[in-house]
Every structure is written in structure tokens, then in C-alpha cells.
PDB file of C-alpha atoms in Angstrom:
ATOM      1  CA  UNK T   1      48.119  -4.611 -17.640  1.00  0.00           C
ATOM      2  CA  UNK T   2      51.612  -3.885 -16.315  1.00  0.00           C
ATOM      3  CA  UNK T   3      50.163  -1.166 -14.126  1.00  0.00           C
ATOM      4  CA  UNK T   4      47.657  -3.557 -12.605  1.00  0.00           C
ATOM      5  CA  UNK T   5      50.400  -6.095 -11.953  1.00  0.00           C
ATOM      6  CA  UNK T   6      52.471  -3.465 -10.103  1.00  0.00           C
ATOM      7  CA  UNK T   7      49.446  -2.520  -7.969  1.00  0.00           C
ATOM      8  CA  UNK T   8      48.790  -6.155  -7.124  1.00  0.00           C
ATOM      9  CA  UNK T   9      52.441  -6.671  -6.225  1.00  0.00           C
ATOM     10  CA  UNK T  10      52.374  -3.625  -3.940  1.00  0.00           C
ATOM     11  CA  UNK T  11      49.218  -4.907  -2.209  1.00  0.00           C
ATOM     12  CA  UNK T  12      50.795  -8.336  -1.699  1.00  0.00           C
ATOM     13  CA  UNK T  13      53.953  -6.786  -0.280  1.00  0.00           C
ATOM     14  CA  UNK T  14      51.975  -4.545   2.055  1.00  0.00           C
ATOM     15  CA  UNK T  15      49.866  -7.487   3.183  1.00  0.00           C
ATOM     16  CA  UNK T  16      52.977  -9.552   3.840  1.00  0.00           C
ATOM     17  CA  UNK T  17      54.501  -6.700   5.832  1.00  0.00           C
ATOM     18  CA  UNK T  18      51.345  -6.340   7.879  1.00  0.00           C
ATOM     19  CA  UNK T  19      51.387 -10.068   8.583  1.00  0.00           C
ATOM     20  CA  UNK T  20      54.989  -9.929   9.776  1.00  0.00           C
ATOM     21  CA  UNK T  21      54.221  -6.862  11.849  1.00  0.00           C
ATOM     22  CA  UNK T  22      51.162  -8.501  13.351  1.00  0.00           C
ATOM     23  CA  UNK T  23      53.118 -11.566  14.470  1.00  0.00           C
ATOM     24  CA  UNK T  24      55.930  -9.433  15.950  1.00  0.00           C
ATOM     25  CA  UNK T  25      53.503  -7.095  17.634  1.00  0.00           C
ATOM     26  CA  UNK T  26      51.549  -9.975  19.073  1.00  0.00           C
ATOM     27  CA  UNK T  27      54.739 -11.267  20.662  1.00  0.00           C
ATOM     28  CA  UNK T  28      56.183  -8.037  22.070  1.00  0.00           C
ATOM     29  CA  UNK T  29      53.535  -5.383  21.686  1.00  0.00           C
ATOM     30  CA  UNK T  30      55.832  -3.278  19.475  1.00  0.00           C
ATOM     31  CA  UNK T  31      57.213  -3.374  15.966  1.00  0.00           C
ATOM     32  CA  UNK T  32      60.502  -1.722  15.093  1.00  0.00           C
ATOM     33  CA  UNK T  33      61.008  -0.459  11.555  1.00  0.00           C
ATOM     34  CA  UNK T  34      63.982   1.255   9.968  1.00  0.00           C
ATOM     35  CA  UNK T  35      65.713   1.788   6.640  1.00  0.00           C
ATOM     36  CA  UNK T  36      69.310   0.675   6.430  1.00  0.00           C
ATOM     37  CA  UNK T  37      72.144   2.384   4.564  1.00  0.00           C
ATOM     38  CA  UNK T  38      71.215   0.576   1.335  1.00  0.00           C
ATOM     39  CA  UNK T  39      67.613   1.778   1.467  1.00  0.00           C
ATOM     40  CA  UNK T  40      66.219  -1.571   2.592  1.00  0.00           C
ATOM     41  CA  UNK T  41      63.340  -1.526   5.072  1.00  0.00           C
ATOM     42  CA  UNK T  42      63.967  -3.771   8.064  1.00  0.00           C
ATOM     43  CA  UNK T  43      61.399  -4.784  10.691  1.00  0.00           C
ATOM     44  CA  UNK T  44      61.699  -6.719  13.906  1.00  0.00           C
ATOM     45  CA  UNK T  45      60.381  -7.121  17.424  1.00  0.00           C
ATOM     46  CA  UNK T  46      63.617  -5.565  18.701  1.00  0.00           C
ATOM     47  CA  UNK T  47      65.552  -2.596  17.272  1.00  0.00           C
ATOM     48  CA  UNK T  48      67.377  -3.986  14.196  1.00  0.00           C
ATOM     49  CA  UNK T  49      71.160  -3.916  14.704  1.00  0.00           C
ATOM     50  CA  UNK T  50      71.546  -3.009  11.029  1.00  0.00           C
ATOM     51  CA  UNK T  51      70.086   0.402  11.910  1.00  0.00           C
ATOM     52  CA  UNK T  52      72.264   1.111  14.929  1.00  0.00           C
ATOM     53  CA  UNK T  53      73.257   4.455  13.369  1.00  0.00           C
ATOM     54  CA  UNK T  54      69.902   5.268  11.771  1.00  0.00           C
ATOM     55  CA  UNK T  55      66.470   6.386  13.084  1.00  0.00           C
ATOM     56  CA  UNK T  56      64.224   3.526  14.181  1.00  0.00           C
ATOM     57  CA  UNK T  57      60.446   3.845  14.498  1.00  0.00           C
ATOM     58  CA  UNK T  58      58.681   1.888  17.217  1.00  0.00           C
ATOM     59  CA  UNK T  59      55.035   1.188  16.339  1.00  0.00           C
ATOM     60  CA  UNK T  60      52.105   0.346  18.603  1.00  0.00           C
ATOM     61  CA  UNK T  61      49.733  -2.541  17.942  1.00  0.00           C
ATOM     62  CA  UNK T  62      47.486  -0.279  15.874  1.00  0.00           C
ATOM     63  CA  UNK T  63      50.359   0.835  13.644  1.00  0.00           C
ATOM     64  CA  UNK T  64      50.720   4.278  15.226  1.00  0.00           C
ATOM     65  CA  UNK T  65      54.193   5.550  16.037  1.00  0.00           C
ATOM     66  CA  UNK T  66      55.045   5.145  19.694  1.00  0.00           C
ATOM     67  CA  UNK T  67      58.425   6.804  19.413  1.00  0.00           C
ATOM     68  CA  UNK T  68      61.322   7.410  17.074  1.00  0.00           C
ATOM     69  CA  UNK T  69      64.625   6.135  18.412  1.00  0.00           C
ATOM     70  CA  UNK T  70      67.256   8.580  17.240  1.00  0.00           C
ATOM     71  CA  UNK T  71      70.698   7.312  16.285  1.00  0.00           C
ATOM     72  CA  UNK T  72      73.584   8.139  18.650  1.00  0.00           C
ATOM     73  CA  UNK T  73      75.118  11.534  18.064  1.00  0.00           C
ATOM     74  CA  UNK T  74      78.478  11.936  16.408  1.00  0.00           C
ATOM     75  CA  UNK T  75      81.228  13.723  18.386  1.00  0.00           C
ATOM     76  CA  UNK T  76      80.570  16.846  16.315  1.00  0.00           C
ATOM     77  CA  UNK T  77      76.835  16.634  16.972  1.00  0.00           C
ATOM     78  CA  UNK T  78      77.444  16.131  20.692  1.00  0.00           C
ATOM     79  CA  UNK T  79      79.653  19.209  20.762  1.00  0.00           C
ATOM     80  CA  UNK T  80      77.029  21.225  18.888  1.00  0.00           C
ATOM     81  CA  UNK T  81      74.279  20.017  21.219  1.00  0.00           C
ATOM     82  CA  UNK T  82      76.370  20.857  24.289  1.00  0.00           C
ATOM     83  CA  UNK T  83      77.020  24.347  22.915  1.00  0.00           C
ATOM     84  CA  UNK T  84      73.330  24.816  22.133  1.00  0.00           C
ATOM     85  CA  UNK T  85      72.344  23.590  25.597  1.00  0.00           C
ATOM     86  CA  UNK T  86      74.764  26.092  27.162  1.00  0.00           C
ATOM     87  CA  UNK T  87      73.397  28.877  24.999  1.00  0.00           C
ATOM     88  CA  UNK T  88      69.825  28.061  26.003  1.00  0.00           C
ATOM     89  CA  UNK T  89      70.779  27.824  29.678  1.00  0.00           C
ATOM     90  CA  UNK T  90      72.535  31.202  29.543  1.00  0.00           C
ATOM     91  CA  UNK T  91      69.588  32.736  27.714  1.00  0.00           C
ATOM     92  CA  UNK T  92      67.175  31.357  30.293  1.00  0.00           C
ATOM     93  CA  UNK T  93      69.375  32.677  33.116  1.00  0.00           C
ATOM     94  CA  UNK T  94      69.429  36.129  31.503  1.00  0.00           C
ATOM     95  CA  UNK T  95      65.654  36.009  31.172  1.00  0.00           C
ATOM     96  CA  UNK T  96      65.198  35.071  34.849  1.00  0.00           C
ATOM     97  CA  UNK T  97      67.719  37.704  35.963  1.00  0.00           C
ATOM     98  CA  UNK T  98      65.947  40.367  33.904  1.00  0.00           C
ATOM     99  CA  UNK T  99      62.582  39.326  35.336  1.00  0.00           C
ATOM    100  CA  UNK T 100      63.979  39.676  38.879  1.00  0.00           C
ATOM    101  CA  UNK T 101      65.433  43.108  38.091  1.00  0.00           C
ATOM    102  CA  UNK T 102      62.145  44.212  36.553  1.00  0.00           C
ATOM    103  CA  UNK T 103      60.189  43.070  39.606  1.00  0.00           C
ATOM    104  CA  UNK T 104      62.634  44.809  41.948  1.00  0.00           C
ATOM    105  CA  UNK T 105      62.302  48.000  39.909  1.00  0.00           C
ATOM    106  CA  UNK T 106      58.512  47.921  40.048  1.00  0.00           C
ATOM    107  CA  UNK T 107      58.639  47.157  43.779  1.00  0.00           C
ATOM    108  CA  UNK T 108      61.021  50.045  44.489  1.00  0.00           C
ATOM    109  CA  UNK T 109      59.309  52.916  42.677  1.00  0.00           C
ATOM    110  CA  UNK T 110      55.770  54.107  42.203  1.00  0.00           C
ATOM    111  CA  UNK T 111      56.532  56.411  39.278  1.00  0.00           C
ATOM    112  CA  UNK T 112      59.432  58.021  37.422  1.00  0.00           C
ATOM    113  CA  UNK T 113      59.582  61.010  39.757  1.00  0.00           C
ATOM    114  CA  UNK T 114      60.541  58.663  42.609  1.00  0.00           C
ATOM    115  CA  UNK T 115      63.432  57.396  40.508  1.00  0.00           C
ATOM    116  CA  UNK T 116      64.672  60.978  40.107  1.00  0.00           C
ATOM    117  CA  UNK T 117      64.344  61.569  43.841  1.00  0.00           C
ATOM    118  CA  UNK T 118      66.447  58.480  44.538  1.00  0.00           C
ATOM    119  CA  UNK T 119      68.979  59.668  41.965  1.00  0.00           C
ATOM    120  CA  UNK T 120      69.218  63.066  43.651  1.00  0.00           C
ATOM    121  CA  UNK T 121      69.881  61.461  47.049  1.00  0.00           C
ATOM    122  CA  UNK T 122      72.606  59.217  45.640  1.00  0.00           C
ATOM    123  CA  UNK T 123      74.237  62.060  43.707  1.00  0.00           C
ATOM    124  CA  UNK T 124      74.096  64.477  46.644  1.00  0.00           C
ATOM    125  CA  UNK T 125      75.834  62.028  48.974  1.00  0.00           C
ATOM    126  CA  UNK T 126      78.733  61.683  46.508  1.00  0.00           C
ATOM    127  CA  UNK T 127      78.966  65.426  45.961  1.00  0.00           C
ATOM    128  CA  UNK T 128      79.398  65.855  49.712  1.00  0.00           C
ATOM    129  CA  UNK T 129      82.437  63.572  49.489  1.00  0.00           C
ATOM    130  CA  UNK T 130      83.856  65.599  46.587  1.00  0.00           C
ATOM    131  CA  UNK T 131      83.264  68.904  48.360  1.00  0.00           C
ATOM    132  CA  UNK T 132      84.984  67.604  51.470  1.00  0.00           C
ATOM    133  CA  UNK T 133      87.988  66.426  49.435  1.00  0.00           C
ATOM    134  CA  UNK T 134      88.258  69.774  47.666  1.00  0.00           C
ATOM    135  CA  UNK T 135      88.191  71.624  50.955  1.00  0.00           C
ATOM    136  CA  UNK T 136      90.935  69.370  52.214  1.00  0.00           C
ATOM    137  CA  UNK T 137      92.939  70.155  49.064  1.00  0.00           C
ATOM    138  CA  UNK T 138      92.590  73.859  49.820  1.00  0.00           C
ATOM    139  CA  UNK T 139      93.929  73.239  53.325  1.00  0.00           C
ATOM    140  CA  UNK T 140      96.820  71.228  51.940  1.00  0.00           C
ATOM    141  CA  UNK T 141      97.610  73.999  49.495  1.00  0.00           C
ATOM    142  CA  UNK T 142      97.810  76.506  52.363  1.00  0.00           C
ATOM    143  CA  UNK T 143     100.013  74.095  54.294  1.00  0.00           C
ATOM    144  CA  UNK T 144     102.256  73.750  51.240  1.00  0.00           C
ATOM    145  CA  UNK T 145     102.517  77.534  51.050  1.00  0.00           C
ATOM    146  CA  UNK T 146     103.756  77.600  54.651  1.00  0.00           C
ATOM    147  CA  UNK T 147     106.295  74.891  53.820  1.00  0.00           C
ATOM    148  CA  UNK T 148     107.465  76.892  50.814  1.00  0.00           C
ATOM    149  CA  UNK T 149     107.867  79.982  52.996  1.00  0.00           C
ATOM    150  CA  UNK T 150     109.907  78.016  55.491  1.00  0.00           C
ATOM    151  CA  UNK T 151     111.997  76.472  52.727  1.00  0.00           C
ATOM    152  CA  UNK T 152     113.183  79.925  51.655  1.00  0.00           C
ATOM    153  CA  UNK T 153     115.419  79.976  54.732  1.00  0.00           C
ATOM    154  CA  UNK T 154     117.248  76.944  53.363  1.00  0.00           C
ATOM    155  CA  UNK T 155     117.903  78.096  49.793  1.00  0.00           C
ATOM    156  CA  UNK T 156     121.632  77.790  50.256  1.00  0.00           C
ATOM    157  CA  UNK T 157     121.518  75.210  53.013  1.00  0.00           C
ATOM    158  CA  UNK T 158     120.419  71.612  53.370  1.00  0.00           C
ATOM    159  CA  UNK T 159     116.743  71.318  54.278  1.00  0.00           C
ATOM    160  CA  UNK T 160     116.146  69.609  57.596  1.00  0.00           C
ATOM    161  CA  UNK T 161     114.660  66.111  57.497  1.00  0.00           C
ATOM    162  CA  UNK T 162     111.577  67.397  59.274  1.00  0.00           C
ATOM    163  CA  UNK T 163     110.843  69.770  56.382  1.00  0.00           C
ATOM    164  CA  UNK T 164     111.492  67.083  53.773  1.00  0.00           C
ATOM    165  CA  UNK T 165     109.090  64.733  55.546  1.00  0.00           C
ATOM    166  CA  UNK T 166     106.469  67.461  55.722  1.00  0.00           C
ATOM    167  CA  UNK T 167     106.763  68.061  51.962  1.00  0.00           C
ATOM    168  CA  UNK T 168     106.447  64.329  51.245  1.00  0.00           C
ATOM    169  CA  UNK T 169     103.474  63.946  53.547  1.00  0.00           C
ATOM    170  CA  UNK T 170     101.767  66.954  52.001  1.00  0.00           C
ATOM    171  CA  UNK T 171     102.279  65.542  48.488  1.00  0.00           C
ATOM    172  CA  UNK T 172     100.940  62.120  49.532  1.00  0.00           C
ATOM    173  CA  UNK T 173      97.834  63.649  51.067  1.00  0.00           C
ATOM    174  CA  UNK T 174      97.215  65.753  47.960  1.00  0.00           C
ATOM    175  CA  UNK T 175      97.386  62.597  45.823  1.00  0.00           C
ATOM    176  CA  UNK T 176      94.992  60.815  48.178  1.00  0.00           C
ATOM    177  CA  UNK T 177      92.402  63.603  47.980  1.00  0.00           C
ATOM    178  CA  UNK T 178      92.751  63.824  44.194  1.00  0.00           C
ATOM    179  CA  UNK T 179      92.208  60.068  44.001  1.00  0.00           C
ATOM    180  CA  UNK T 180      89.047  60.387  46.106  1.00  0.00           C
ATOM    181  CA  UNK T 181      87.730  63.063  43.751  1.00  0.00           C
ATOM    182  CA  UNK T 182      88.531  61.042  40.611  1.00  0.00           C
ATOM    183  CA  UNK T 183      86.979  57.843  41.981  1.00  0.00           C
ATOM    184  CA  UNK T 184      83.876  59.646  43.213  1.00  0.00           C
ATOM    185  CA  UNK T 185      83.461  61.410  39.857  1.00  0.00           C
ATOM    186  CA  UNK T 186      83.614  57.999  38.151  1.00  0.00           C
ATOM    187  CA  UNK T 187      81.068  56.660  40.642  1.00  0.00           C
ATOM    188  CA  UNK T 188      78.770  59.609  39.911  1.00  0.00           C
ATOM    189  CA  UNK T 189      78.907  58.731  36.233  1.00  0.00           C
ATOM    190  CA  UNK T 190      77.973  55.115  36.990  1.00  0.00           C
ATOM    191  CA  UNK T 191      75.138  56.239  39.252  1.00  0.00           C
ATOM    192  CA  UNK T 192      73.647  58.472  36.576  1.00  0.00           C
ATOM    193  CA  UNK T 193      73.990  55.748  33.955  1.00  0.00           C
ATOM    194  CA  UNK T 194      72.256  53.280  36.270  1.00  0.00           C
ATOM    195  CA  UNK T 195      69.384  55.629  37.042  1.00  0.00           C
ATOM    196  CA  UNK T 196      69.057  56.494  33.349  1.00  0.00           C
ATOM    197  CA  UNK T 197      68.744  52.785  32.560  1.00  0.00           C
ATOM    198  CA  UNK T 198      66.323  52.217  35.466  1.00  0.00           C
ATOM    199  CA  UNK T 199      64.099  55.062  34.359  1.00  0.00           C
ATOM    200  CA  UNK T 200      64.084  53.883  30.741  1.00  0.00           C
ATOM    201  CA  UNK T 201      63.255  50.301  31.751  1.00  0.00           C
ATOM    202  CA  UNK T 202      60.606  51.456  34.237  1.00  0.00           C
ATOM    203  CA  UNK T 203      58.998  53.521  31.480  1.00  0.00           C
ATOM    204  CA  UNK T 204      59.014  50.521  29.115  1.00  0.00           C
ATOM    205  CA  UNK T 205      57.457  48.233  31.734  1.00  0.00           C
ATOM    206  CA  UNK T 206      54.692  50.667  32.637  1.00  0.00           C
ATOM    207  CA  UNK T 207      53.965  51.389  28.981  1.00  0.00           C
ATOM    208  CA  UNK T 208      53.726  47.635  28.491  1.00  0.00           C
ATOM    209  CA  UNK T 209      51.032  47.343  31.160  1.00  0.00           C
ATOM    210  CA  UNK T 210      53.068  46.475  34.253  1.00  0.00           C
ATOM    211  CA  UNK T 211      51.854  47.966  37.545  1.00  0.00           C
ATOM    212  CA  UNK T 212      54.272  49.283  40.162  1.00  0.00           C
ATOM    213  CA  UNK T 213      53.725  47.596  43.511  1.00  0.00           C
ATOM    214  CA  UNK T 214      53.313  50.928  45.326  1.00  0.00           C
ATOM    215  CA  UNK T 215      50.556  51.980  42.960  1.00  0.00           C
ATOM    216  CA  UNK T 216      48.871  48.607  43.240  1.00  0.00           C
ATOM    217  CA  UNK T 217      48.906  48.840  47.050  1.00  0.00           C
ATOM    218  CA  UNK T 218      47.559  52.391  47.082  1.00  0.00           C
ATOM    219  CA  UNK T 219      44.820  51.475  44.611  1.00  0.00           C
ATOM    220  CA  UNK T 220      43.712  48.633  46.851  1.00  0.00           C
ATOM    221  CA  UNK T 221      43.235  50.946  49.862  1.00  0.00           C
ATOM    222  CA  UNK T 222      41.089  53.454  48.001  1.00  0.00           C
TER     223      UNK T 222
END
């Protein structure tokens, strides 16, 4: 008996709620429903102020949910959302940048052998610079030998300013050539690392089904 009474009470409450909702919906076209901090369900034809910091559901005439009005974010939630938005934006930028690099790679080379040919050209041009600097170092060493020979005449005398300047100039030029060699060696390392990465990525793209532009063009003319 008690069970039946509870069922009847629930039906009456639901019917009353539907009646209130129907009148509000008829007036505005929407019904706003929320649950306040005490657990009480509140309805109205405008968002209930009691639920200013709680989710509010806006219902259509047929009772379906039109939207859920989220409560305003706390300062901590705003900071978290801003950080998440930045993370997503950076991730999307990395994705677009990678897509551009991949397309440029596929446009530049038809196969891996072309990558090695481009590597060889880049490496050879830097080796020419190193060879030239080393030859210049040999010349400077011979010039230093001549200065040393001349300096023997001044073992017990003050060296002339001309000779001192020549020594200083020779030392400066040696340092300059050594710097060129060191910097070019470092550049060679970067070049090889870049071509290693390009070849690896090119291989991954082709294995994944991507078609180099040069191959696509040649296939279309056959």
C-alpha cells in the first residue's frame, strides 16, 4: 500500500512539474531547470538566479535539451583552460609545421638516392672551404717560419715594431682560419644530421603510402 502511495505521489509531482513547464514554455518557448546547492530542483522561464554557479538546462517545447548553460569558471579553472588552449594551439601549430615540412620533403626528392646526392653537394661545398682554410694555414706557417728566421737577428736586441706587427698579424690570421675550420666542421655535422633526419622521415612517409611529387609527375607522363 505504501509503495502504491509513493508511486501515486511521484506521478502527481511529475504531472505538476509538466504543468508548470508547459505554462512557462508556452510563454517563452523554453524552460530552464537546475538543481541548487541544497539539491532542490528549480524551474523557470528564465535562468534561475539560485543556480548562477551551477549548470542550467534549457529545454525545448517538447522537453528535449536545447543547451546546457555551464556555470562561470573559477579563476583556477580559467587558468587551466587558458593553459589547455595554449597547449592545443601549440600542438596544432606543430602539426601544421610538420605537414608543411613533409610536403616540402616530398616535393624536393623523388627517392632516397636524391637525398644522398643533395647531401654530397652540400658536404662538398663545405669541404672546399675547409681545404682552402688549411692551405692558408700552411702559407701562414711558412710566413711564420720566415719571421722566426728574421727574429734570430734580434736575439739580443729589441725587435723592430714592423716585425712585432707582422707576428701579431700572422697570429690573428691563424686564429681566423682555425675559426673558419671549426665553424665549418660544426656546420658539416649539422648538415649530416639534417640529411639523416630528412632521409628517415622521407622513408617513413613513403612507407606510409605518401607519393613524392617527382614520381607522381613522371607517372602521369608515362
